[in-house]
PDB file of C-alpha atoms in Angstrom:
ATOM      1  CA  MET A  30      -8.898 -23.153  -4.464  1.00 44.00           C
ATOM      2  CA  HIS A  31      -6.487 -26.030  -4.976  1.00 47.00           C
ATOM      3  CA  ILE A  32      -3.416 -24.019  -5.924  1.00 48.00           C
ATOM      4  CA  TYR A  33      -0.921 -26.638  -4.783  1.00 48.00           C
ATOM      5  CA  THR A  34      -2.731 -29.885  -5.634  1.00 48.00           C
ATOM      6  CA  ASN A  35      -0.627 -30.825  -8.644  1.00 50.00           C
ATOM      7  CA  VAL A  36       2.678 -29.617  -7.270  1.00 51.00           C
ATOM      8  CA  ILE A  37       2.198 -31.587  -4.049  1.00 54.00           C
ATOM      9  CA  THR A  38       1.714 -34.782  -6.080  1.00 56.00           C
ATOM     10  CA  VAL A  39       4.803 -34.089  -8.176  1.00 55.00           C
ATOM     11  CA  MET A  40       6.835 -33.074  -5.158  1.00 57.00           C
ATOM     12  CA  GLU A  41       6.032 -36.357  -3.420  1.00 59.00           C
ATOM     13  CA  SER A  42       7.604 -38.290  -6.297  1.00 60.00           C
ATOM     14  CA  GLN A  43      10.631 -35.987  -6.264  1.00 60.00           C
ATOM     15  CA  LEU A  44      10.958 -36.479  -2.504  1.00 62.00           C
ATOM     16  CA  ARG A  45      11.018 -40.225  -2.976  1.00 60.00           C
ATOM     17  CA  ASN A  46      13.830 -39.837  -5.509  1.00 61.00           C
ATOM     18  CA  LEU A  47      15.645 -37.353  -3.301  1.00 61.00           C
ATOM     19  CA  ILE A  48      15.442 -39.469  -0.174  1.00 60.00           C
ATOM     20  CA  SER A  49      16.547 -42.602  -2.023  1.00 57.00           C
ATOM     21  CA  ASP A  50      19.585 -40.573  -3.105  1.00 57.00           C
ATOM     22  CA  SER A  51      20.281 -39.052   0.325  1.00 58.00           C
ATOM     23  CA  ASN A  52      21.961 -41.906   2.169  1.00 60.00           C
ATOM     24  CA  ARG A  53      24.884 -39.633   3.000  1.00 61.00           C
ATOM     25  CA  THR A  54      22.468 -37.336   4.842  1.00 66.00           C
ATOM     26  CA  VAL A  55      20.919 -40.057   7.018  1.00 67.00           C
ATOM     27  CA  ASN A  56      23.554 -42.810   6.910  1.00 66.00           C
ATOM     28  CA  GLY A  57      24.236 -44.212  10.368  1.00 67.00           C
ATOM     29  CA  LYS A  58      21.819 -41.880  12.139  1.00 74.00           C
ATOM     30  CA  SER A  59      19.125 -42.962  14.570  1.00 84.00           C
ATOM     31  CA  ASN A  60      17.765 -39.426  14.852  1.00 86.00           C
ATOM     32  CA  LEU A  61      17.357 -36.750  12.195  1.00 86.00           C
ATOM     33  CA  ASN A  62      17.235 -33.007  12.892  1.00 90.00           C
ATOM     34  CA  VAL A  63      14.843 -31.255  10.516  1.00 90.00           C
ATOM     35  CA  ILE A  64      13.957 -27.557  10.231  1.00 92.00           C
ATOM     36  CA  GLY A  65      10.845 -26.455   8.352  1.00 91.00           C
ATOM     37  CA  VAL A  66      10.951 -22.722   7.608  1.00 92.00           C
ATOM     38  CA  GLY A  67       7.554 -21.221   6.805  1.00 86.00           C
ATOM     39  CA  SER A  68       5.749 -24.530   7.268  1.00 74.00           C
ATOM     40  CA  GLY A  69       2.331 -22.949   6.644  1.00 65.00           C
ATOM     41  CA  SER A  70      -0.669 -24.687   5.063  1.00 63.00           C
ATOM     42  CA  ALA A  71      -1.196 -26.809   8.168  1.00 58.00           C
ATOM     43  CA  GLY A  72       2.280 -28.300   7.821  1.00 73.00           C
ATOM     44  CA  GLU A  73       1.607 -30.203   4.586  1.00 73.00           C
ATOM     45  CA  THR A  74       5.230 -29.991   3.477  1.00 70.00           C
ATOM     46  CA  ASP A  75       6.583 -31.033   6.871  1.00 77.00           C
ATOM     47  CA  PHE A  76       4.305 -34.059   6.875  1.00 77.00           C
ATOM     48  CA  GLN A  77       5.449 -35.035   3.395  1.00 74.00           C
ATOM     49  CA  MET A  78       9.076 -34.859   4.479  1.00 74.00           C
ATOM     50  CA  SER A  79       8.509 -36.782   7.695  1.00 78.00           C
ATOM     51  CA  SER A  80       6.303 -39.438   6.078  1.00 78.00           C
ATOM     52  CA  ALA A  81       8.738 -40.041   3.235  1.00 76.00           C
ATOM     53  CA  LEU A  82      11.648 -40.334   5.663  1.00 78.00           C
ATOM     54  CA  HIS A  83       9.685 -42.651   7.965  1.00 80.00           C
ATOM     55  CA  ARG A  84       8.767 -44.994   5.119  1.00 79.00           C
ATOM     56  CA  LYS A  85      12.382 -45.176   4.031  1.00 77.00           C
ATOM     57  CA  TYR A  86      13.885 -45.327   7.537  1.00 80.00           C
ATOM     58  CA  PRO A  87      11.143 -46.589   9.918  1.00 84.00           C
ATOM     59  CA  GLU A  88      13.451 -46.936  12.932  1.00 86.00           C
ATOM     60  CA  MET A  89      14.688 -43.345  12.795  1.00 85.00           C
ATOM     61  CA  THR A  90      13.259 -40.583  14.997  1.00 91.00           C
ATOM     62  CA  VAL A  91      12.899 -36.944  13.915  1.00 90.00           C
ATOM     63  CA  ASP A  92      13.351 -33.648  15.762  1.00 92.00           C
ATOM     64  CA  ASN A  93      11.239 -31.242  13.731  1.00 91.00           C
ATOM     65  CA  GLU A  94      11.865 -27.527  14.313  1.00 93.00           C
ATOM     66  CA  VAL A  95       8.829 -25.668  12.978  1.00 93.00           C
ATOM     67  CA  ILE A  96       9.217 -21.971  12.077  1.00 93.00           C
ATOM     68  CA  GLU A  97       5.958 -20.268  11.082  1.00 92.00           C
ATOM     69  CA  PRO A  98       4.936 -16.645  11.811  1.00 92.00           C
ATOM     70  CA  ASN A  99       1.237 -17.035  10.966  1.00 90.00           C
ATOM     71  CA  PRO A 100      -0.575 -17.996  14.208  1.00 91.00           C
ATOM     72  CA  GLN A 101      -3.601 -19.478  12.426  1.00 90.00           C
ATOM     73  CA  GLN A 102      -1.495 -21.702  10.210  1.00 88.00           C
ATOM     74  CA  LEU A 103       0.537 -22.796  13.207  1.00 91.00           C
ATOM     75  CA  ARG A 104      -2.672 -23.667  15.095  1.00 91.00           C
ATOM     76  CA  ASP A 105      -3.906 -25.634  12.086  1.00 90.00           C
ATOM     77  CA  TYR A 106      -0.610 -27.499  11.990  1.00 90.00           C
ATOM     78  CA  LYS A 107      -0.826 -28.333  15.698  1.00 91.00           C
ATOM     79  CA  ASP A 108      -4.421 -29.525  15.244  1.00 90.00           C
ATOM     80  CA  LEU A 109      -3.302 -31.790  12.406  1.00 87.00           C
ATOM     81  CA  VAL A 110      -0.565 -33.248  14.600  1.00 89.00           C
ATOM     82  CA  SER A 111      -2.966 -33.874  17.482  1.00 90.00           C
ATOM     83  CA  GLN A 112      -5.440 -35.633  15.169  1.00 90.00           C
ATOM     84  CA  THR A 113      -2.901 -37.805  13.336  1.00 88.00           C
ATOM     85  CA  PRO A 114      -1.979 -41.140  14.915  1.00 90.00           C
ATOM     86  CA  GLY A 115       1.427 -42.759  14.651  1.00 89.00           C
ATOM     87  CA  LEU A 116       3.599 -39.670  15.046  1.00 90.00           C
ATOM     88  CA  ASP A 117       5.483 -40.870  18.093  1.00 91.00           C
ATOM     89  CA  TYR A 118       8.700 -40.840  16.091  1.00 91.00           C
ATOM     90  CA  ILE A 119       8.526 -37.035  15.658  1.00 91.00           C
ATOM     91  CA  LYS A 120       9.297 -34.434  18.323  1.00 93.00           C
ATOM     92  CA  PHE A 121       7.864 -31.045  17.374  1.00 92.00           C
ATOM     93  CA  ASN A 122       9.425 -27.764  18.485  1.00 93.00           C
ATOM     94  CA  TRP A 123       7.080 -24.866  17.700  1.00 94.00           C
ATOM     95  CA  ASN A 124       8.402 -21.391  16.824  1.00 94.00           C
ATOM     96  CA  GLU A 125       5.815 -18.711  16.047  1.00 94.00           C
ATOM     97  CA  MET A 126       8.221 -16.330  14.359  1.00 94.00           C
ATOM     98  CA  THR A 127       9.698 -15.265  11.041  1.00 94.00           C
ATOM     99  CA  ALA A 128      12.909 -16.668   9.597  1.00 94.00           C
ATOM    100  CA  GLU A 129      14.669 -13.393  10.486  1.00 94.00           C
ATOM    101  CA  GLU A 130      13.409 -13.570  14.082  1.00 95.00           C
ATOM    102  CA  PHE A 131      14.597 -17.169  14.352  1.00 95.00           C
ATOM    103  CA  GLU A 132      18.023 -16.142  13.059  1.00 95.00           C
ATOM    104  CA  GLU A 133      18.226 -13.273  15.565  1.00 95.00           C
ATOM    105  CA  GLN A 134      17.191 -15.530  18.444  1.00 94.00           C
ATOM    106  CA  TRP A 135      19.648 -18.223  17.331  1.00 93.00           C
ATOM    107  CA  LYS A 136      22.539 -15.766  17.318  1.00 94.00           C
ATOM    108  CA  GLU A 137      21.557 -14.299  20.694  1.00 93.00           C
ATOM    109  CA  LYS A 138      21.450 -17.771  22.267  1.00 91.00           C
ATOM    110  CA  LYS A 139      24.592 -18.798  20.352  1.00 89.00           C
ATOM    111  CA  GLY A 140      22.897 -21.948  19.095  1.00 85.00           C
ATOM    112  CA  THR A 141      25.109 -24.843  18.050  1.00 89.00           C
ATOM    113  CA  LYS A 142      22.611 -27.546  17.034  1.00 89.00           C
ATOM    114  CA  LYS A 143      23.068 -28.647  13.428  1.00 92.00           C
ATOM    115  CA  ALA A 144      20.347 -29.812  11.026  1.00 92.00           C
ATOM    116  CA  ASP A 145      20.368 -32.752   8.639  1.00 88.00           C
ATOM    117  CA  LEU A 146      17.519 -31.413   6.515  1.00 88.00           C
ATOM    118  CA  ILE A 147      16.140 -27.866   6.152  1.00 91.00           C
ATOM    119  CA  HIS A 148      13.281 -27.029   3.827  1.00 89.00           C
ATOM    120  CA  MET A 149      11.751 -23.709   2.782  1.00 90.00           C
ATOM    121  CA  PHE A 150       8.511 -23.967   0.842  1.00 85.00           C
ATOM    122  CA  GLN A 151       7.228 -20.742  -0.706  1.00 83.00           C
ATOM    123  CA  MET A 152       8.676 -18.428   1.941  1.00 87.00           C
ATOM    124  CA  LEU A 153      11.672 -16.619   0.419  1.00 89.00           C
ATOM    125  CA  TYR A 154       9.287 -14.062  -1.094  1.00 84.00           C
ATOM    126  CA  TYR A 155       8.717 -12.626   2.364  1.00 83.00           C
ATOM    127  CA  VAL A 156      12.241 -12.062   3.678  1.00 88.00           C
ATOM    128  CA  LYS A 157      14.150  -8.825   3.197  1.00 87.00           C
ATOM    129  CA  ASP A 158      17.362 -10.478   1.994  1.00 92.00           C
ATOM    130  CA  PRO A 159      16.804 -13.994   0.589  1.00 92.00           C
ATOM    131  CA  GLY A 160      20.523 -14.465  -0.043  1.00 93.00           C
ATOM    132  CA  ALA A 161      21.364 -13.760   3.600  1.00 94.00           C
ATOM    133  CA  THR A 162      18.557 -16.071   4.762  1.00 95.00           C
ATOM    134  CA  ILE A 163      19.828 -18.900   2.553  1.00 95.00           C
ATOM    135  CA  SER A 164      23.404 -18.387   3.784  1.00 95.00           C
ATOM    136  CA  PHE A 165      22.328 -18.439   7.446  1.00 96.00           C
ATOM    137  CA  PHE A 166      20.339 -21.651   7.195  1.00 96.00           C
ATOM    138  CA  GLN A 167      22.958 -23.307   5.016  1.00 94.00           C
ATOM    139  CA  GLY A 168      25.353 -22.594   7.869  1.00 94.00           C
ATOM    140  CA  LEU A 169      23.124 -24.658  10.181  1.00 96.00           C
ATOM    141  CA  LEU A 170      23.587 -27.833   8.127  1.00 93.00           C
ATOM    142  CA  ASN A 171      25.544 -30.848   9.250  1.00 89.00           C
ATOM    143  CA  LYS A 172      28.402 -31.938   6.997  1.00 86.00           C
ATOM    144  CA  ASN A 173      26.140 -34.020   4.757  1.00 83.00           C
ATOM    145  CA  GLY A 174      22.956 -32.041   5.377  1.00 88.00           C
ATOM    146  CA  GLN A 175      20.659 -30.725   2.645  1.00 88.00           C
ATOM    147  CA  LEU A 176      18.783 -27.456   2.205  1.00 92.00           C
ATOM    148  CA  LEU A 177      15.658 -27.610   0.025  1.00 90.00           C
ATOM    149  CA  LEU A 178      14.212 -24.440  -1.526  1.00 91.00           C
ATOM    150  CA  ILE A 179      10.881 -24.384  -3.350  1.00 88.00           C
ATOM    151  CA  LEU A 180       9.708 -21.304  -5.254  1.00 89.00           C
ATOM    152  CA  TYR A 181       7.911 -20.398  -8.427  1.00 89.00           C
ATOM    153  CA  SER A 182       9.861 -21.229 -11.562  1.00 89.00           C
ATOM    154  CA  GLY A 183      11.280 -18.100 -13.174  1.00 83.00           C
ATOM    155  CA  ASN A 184       9.586 -18.431 -16.563  1.00 79.00           C
ATOM    156  CA  ILE A 185       5.954 -18.971 -15.593  1.00 86.00           C
ATOM    157  CA  GLY A 186       3.035 -16.805 -16.617  1.00 83.00           C
ATOM    158  CA  LEU A 187       2.229 -15.730 -13.078  1.00 83.00           C
ATOM    159  CA  ILE A 188       5.667 -14.150 -12.587  1.00 84.00           C
ATOM    160  CA  LYS A 189       5.438 -12.466 -16.000  1.00 85.00           C
ATOM    161  CA  MET A 190       2.062 -10.953 -15.101  1.00 85.00           C
ATOM    162  CA  ARG A 191       3.250  -9.707 -11.716  1.00 84.00           C
ATOM    163  CA  ASN A 192       6.422  -8.261 -13.253  1.00 84.00           C
ATOM    164  CA  THR A 193       4.422  -6.439 -15.923  1.00 87.00           C
ATOM    165  CA  TYR A 194       2.123  -4.803 -13.360  1.00 87.00           C
ATOM    166  CA  SER A 195       4.461  -4.769 -10.356  1.00 85.00           C
ATOM    167  CA  LYS A 196       4.238  -0.993  -9.802  1.00 85.00           C
ATOM    168  CA  GLN A 197       0.448  -0.883  -9.978  1.00 87.00           C
ATOM    169  CA  LEU A 198       0.021  -4.056  -7.907  1.00 85.00           C
ATOM    170  CA  GLY A 199       2.898  -3.495  -5.484  1.00 78.00           C
ATOM    171  CA  THR A 200       4.122  -7.056  -6.070  1.00 68.00           C
ATOM    172  CA  ALA A 201       7.849  -6.466  -6.469  1.00 64.00           C
ATOM    173  CA  GLU A 202       8.782  -8.649  -3.480  1.00 61.00           C
ATOM    174  CA  VAL A 203       6.518 -11.595  -4.314  1.00 63.00           C
ATOM    175  CA  ASN A 204       7.900 -11.660  -7.853  1.00 73.00           C
ATOM    176  CA  ARG A 205      10.970 -13.509  -6.628  1.00 82.00           C
ATOM    177  CA  SER A 206      11.488 -16.818  -8.361  1.00 88.00           C
ATOM    178  CA  THR A 207      14.059 -19.568  -8.714  1.00 91.00           C
ATOM    179  CA  SER A 208      15.785 -17.430 -11.362  1.00 90.00           C
ATOM    180  CA  ASP A 209      16.675 -14.881  -8.664  1.00 90.00           C
ATOM    181  CA  ILE A 210      17.822 -17.575  -6.254  1.00 93.00           C
ATOM    182  CA  LYS A 211      19.932 -19.342  -8.882  1.00 94.00           C
ATOM    183  CA  HIS A 212      21.545 -16.021  -9.806  1.00 93.00           C
ATOM    184  CA  PHE A 213      22.546 -15.522  -6.167  1.00 93.00           C
ATOM    185  CA  LEU A 214      23.857 -19.076  -5.802  1.00 95.00           C
ATOM    186  CA  ASP A 215      25.824 -18.843  -9.046  1.00 95.00           C
ATOM    187  CA  SER A 216      27.369 -15.530  -7.944  1.00 95.00           C
ATOM    188  CA  LYS A 217      28.550 -17.185  -4.732  1.00 93.00           C
ATOM    189  CA  GLY A 218      29.784 -20.319  -6.464  1.00 93.00           C
ATOM    190  CA  VAL A 219      27.328 -22.496  -4.529  1.00 93.00           C
ATOM    191  CA  SER A 220      26.567 -25.830  -6.175  1.00 92.00           C
ATOM    192  CA  TYR A 221      22.989 -27.055  -6.338  1.00 93.00           C
ATOM    193  CA  ARG A 222      20.590 -29.331  -8.167  1.00 89.00           C
ATOM    194  CA  SER A 223      17.171 -28.271  -9.410  1.00 89.00           C
ATOM    195  CA  TYR A 224      13.989 -30.208 -10.157  1.00 86.00           C
ATOM    196  CA  TYR A 225      11.067 -28.799 -12.135  1.00 86.00           C
ATOM    197  CA  LEU A 226       7.655 -29.265 -10.498  1.00 84.00           C
ATOM    198  CA  PRO A 227       4.956 -28.714 -13.146  1.00 84.00           C
ATOM    199  CA  ASN A 228       1.692 -27.255 -11.927  1.00 83.00           C
ATOM    200  CA  GLU A 229      -1.331 -25.768 -13.690  1.00 85.00           C
ATOM    201  CA  VAL A 230      -4.194 -23.799 -12.174  1.00 87.00           C
ATOM    202  CA  ASP A 231      -7.673 -23.525 -13.651  1.00 91.00           C
ATOM    203  CA  ILE A 232      -8.396 -19.774 -13.820  1.00 93.00           C
ATOM    204  CA  THR A 233     -11.595 -20.081 -15.871  1.00 94.00           C
ATOM    205  CA  LYS A 234     -13.761 -18.577 -13.128  1.00 94.00           C
ATOM    206  CA  CYS A 235     -11.607 -15.436 -13.074  1.00 93.00           C
ATOM    207  CA  PHE A 236     -13.417 -14.400 -16.235  1.00 92.00           C
ATOM    208  CA  ILE A 237     -16.913 -14.887 -14.806  1.00 92.00           C
ATOM    209  CA  GLU A 238     -18.024 -11.533 -13.446  1.00 87.00           C
ATOM    210  CA  GLY A 239     -18.995 -11.740  -9.789  1.00 87.00           C
ATOM    211  CA  ASP A 240     -18.000 -15.390  -9.290  1.00 92.00           C
ATOM    212  CA  GLU A 241     -16.830 -15.705  -5.672  1.00 93.00           C
ATOM    213  CA  GLU A 242     -14.187 -18.347  -6.323  1.00 92.00           C
ATOM    214  CA  GLY A 243     -13.002 -16.434  -9.370  1.00 93.00           C
ATOM    215  CA  GLU A 244     -12.635 -13.246  -7.314  1.00 94.00           C
ATOM    216  CA  MET A 245     -10.585 -15.124  -4.714  1.00 92.00           C
ATOM    217  CA  MET A 246      -8.392 -16.509  -7.482  1.00 91.00           C
ATOM    218  CA  ILE A 247      -7.797 -13.025  -8.924  1.00 92.00           C
ATOM    219  CA  ASP A 248      -6.860 -11.779  -5.447  1.00 92.00           C
ATOM    220  CA  PHE A 249      -4.335 -14.627  -5.189  1.00 87.00           C
ATOM    221  CA  LEU A 250      -2.865 -14.014  -8.637  1.00 89.00           C
ATOM    222  CA  THR A 251      -2.519 -10.254  -8.136  1.00 89.00           C
ATOM    223  CA  GLN A 252      -1.774 -10.452  -4.401  1.00 86.00           C
ATOM    224  CA  VAL A 253      -4.293  -7.611  -3.953  1.00 90.00           C
ATOM    225  CA  LEU A 254      -7.260  -8.085  -1.623  1.00 90.00           C
ATOM    226  CA  HIS A 255     -10.594  -7.378  -3.360  1.00 92.00           C
ATOM    227  CA  PHE A 256      -8.734  -6.552  -6.559  1.00 93.00           C
ATOM    228  CA  SER A 257     -11.848  -6.360  -8.748  1.00 90.00           C
ATOM    229  CA  ASN A 258     -13.446  -3.772  -6.468  1.00 90.00           C
ATOM    230  CA  THR A 259     -10.366  -1.672  -5.715  1.00 91.00           C
ATOM    231  CA  ALA A 260      -8.402  -1.624  -8.982  1.00 92.00           C
ATOM    232  CA  SER A 261      -8.956   1.078 -11.564  1.00 93.00           C
ATOM    233  CA  PRO A 262     -10.989   0.020 -14.623  1.00 92.00           C
ATOM    234  CA  GLU A 263      -7.862   0.386 -16.757  1.00 93.00           C
ATOM    235  CA  LEU A 264      -5.720  -1.805 -14.472  1.00 93.00           C
ATOM    236  CA  LYS A 265      -8.432  -4.440 -14.135  1.00 93.00           C
ATOM    237  CA  ALA A 266      -8.953  -4.589 -17.908  1.00 93.00           C
ATOM    238  CA  GLY A 267      -5.206  -4.791 -18.517  1.00 93.00           C
ATOM    239  CA  VAL A 268      -4.678  -7.619 -16.034  1.00 93.00           C
ATOM    240  CA  MET A 269      -7.636  -9.634 -17.320  1.00 93.00           C
ATOM    241  CA  GLU A 270      -6.494  -9.223 -20.922  1.00 92.00           C
ATOM    242  CA  PHE A 271      -2.952 -10.196 -19.930  1.00 90.00           C
ATOM    243  CA  LEU A 272      -4.209 -13.365 -18.235  1.00 91.00           C
ATOM    244  CA  ARG A 273      -5.623 -14.511 -21.574  1.00 90.00           C
ATOM    245  CA  CYS A 274      -2.324 -14.063 -23.454  1.00 89.00           C
ATOM    246  CA  PRO A 275      -1.027 -17.323 -24.997  1.00 88.00           C
ATOM    247  CA  GLU A 276       2.261 -16.999 -23.092  1.00 83.00           C
ATOM    248  CA  ILE A 277       0.330 -16.777 -19.817  1.00 87.00           C
ATOM    249  CA  SER A 278      -2.518 -19.261 -20.165  1.00 90.00           C
ATOM    250  CA  VAL A 279      -3.916 -21.826 -22.598  1.00 90.00           C
ATOM    251  CA  PRO A 280      -7.483 -22.940 -23.344  1.00 91.00           C
ATOM    252  CA  SER A 281      -8.094 -26.642 -22.732  1.00 91.00           C
ATOM    253  CA  ASN A 282     -11.418 -28.499 -22.897  1.00 92.00           C
ATOM    254  CA  GLY A 283     -13.426 -25.387 -22.161  1.00 91.00           C
ATOM    255  CA  LYS A 284     -11.105 -24.273 -19.356  1.00 93.00           C
ATOM    256  CA  VAL A 285      -8.362 -21.663 -19.114  1.00 93.00           C
ATOM    257  CA  LEU A 286      -5.212 -23.130 -17.540  1.00 92.00           C
ATOM    258  CA  MET A 287      -2.344 -21.050 -16.188  1.00 90.00           C
ATOM    259  CA  ASN A 288       1.201 -22.289 -15.625  1.00 86.00           C
ATOM    260  CA  VAL A 289       2.183 -21.770 -11.973  1.00 85.00           C
ATOM    261  CA  SER A 290       4.955 -24.359 -11.834  1.00 86.00           C
ATOM    262  CA  TYR A 291       7.648 -24.505  -9.176  1.00 87.00           C
ATOM    263  CA  GLU A 292      11.247 -25.596  -8.862  1.00 89.00           C
ATOM    264  CA  LEU A 293      12.899 -27.516  -6.077  1.00 88.00           C
ATOM    265  CA  ILE A 294      16.503 -26.428  -5.493  1.00 92.00           C
ATOM    266  CA  VAL A 295      18.710 -28.703  -3.406  1.00 90.00           C
ATOM    267  CA  LEU A 296      21.849 -27.346  -1.714  1.00 89.00           C
ATOM    268  CA  LYS A 297      24.390 -29.328   0.261  1.00 74.00           C
TER     269      LYS A 297
END
């Protein structure tokens, strides 16, 4: 399943714009301190950040603090690093832990190192208090540092579906979106910029009974393992009917496409 294919392409263009507009963050620096929180997916996001920075500032080195609790994803990331030439300009510091564990360790050690760039890609769904997590990491920024948050956009079909069936699916936590984060930031008077990252997913196979890829897609959308086999007939029928609603998905050239777009929020 290529859930992130489109958003990665769009995010790369946004990163180019962001980095070209971030001279205050990197101006005069020979080394950049970067923290990737929830790097996951074999470090794709970290590599995008580092590559974009290296193209713009080829003489600059990077200290990359990697925070990822999933051991398999961290191993995949390390494998990618070991197999990729030309990364001498990056120093990797590996932390197999959650954002909360990193915060606890940081406070115990009374850490003082400041970051120039911190990014959180699709991880604020999994913390107990996203506002507190944002505030902690914002406090780790240098004077001109930037904190990048990427989550689902608040008005997409996926969030609407999960909100509608949150009690039956147990998806209350993963329903968090940029709407929730913006509400928190606005309440605290924190200034930010946001960039819409359009992304569509082909969910056609979800409607083919017994299709393996379709079943995996349904599990992803509902966040329930083996949903088709464990859900009640009523819940399954309701979810499948909901997925076909015009506000959730649209037919296009024989396919059914669902809006799972993201937003990039930039804090300074």
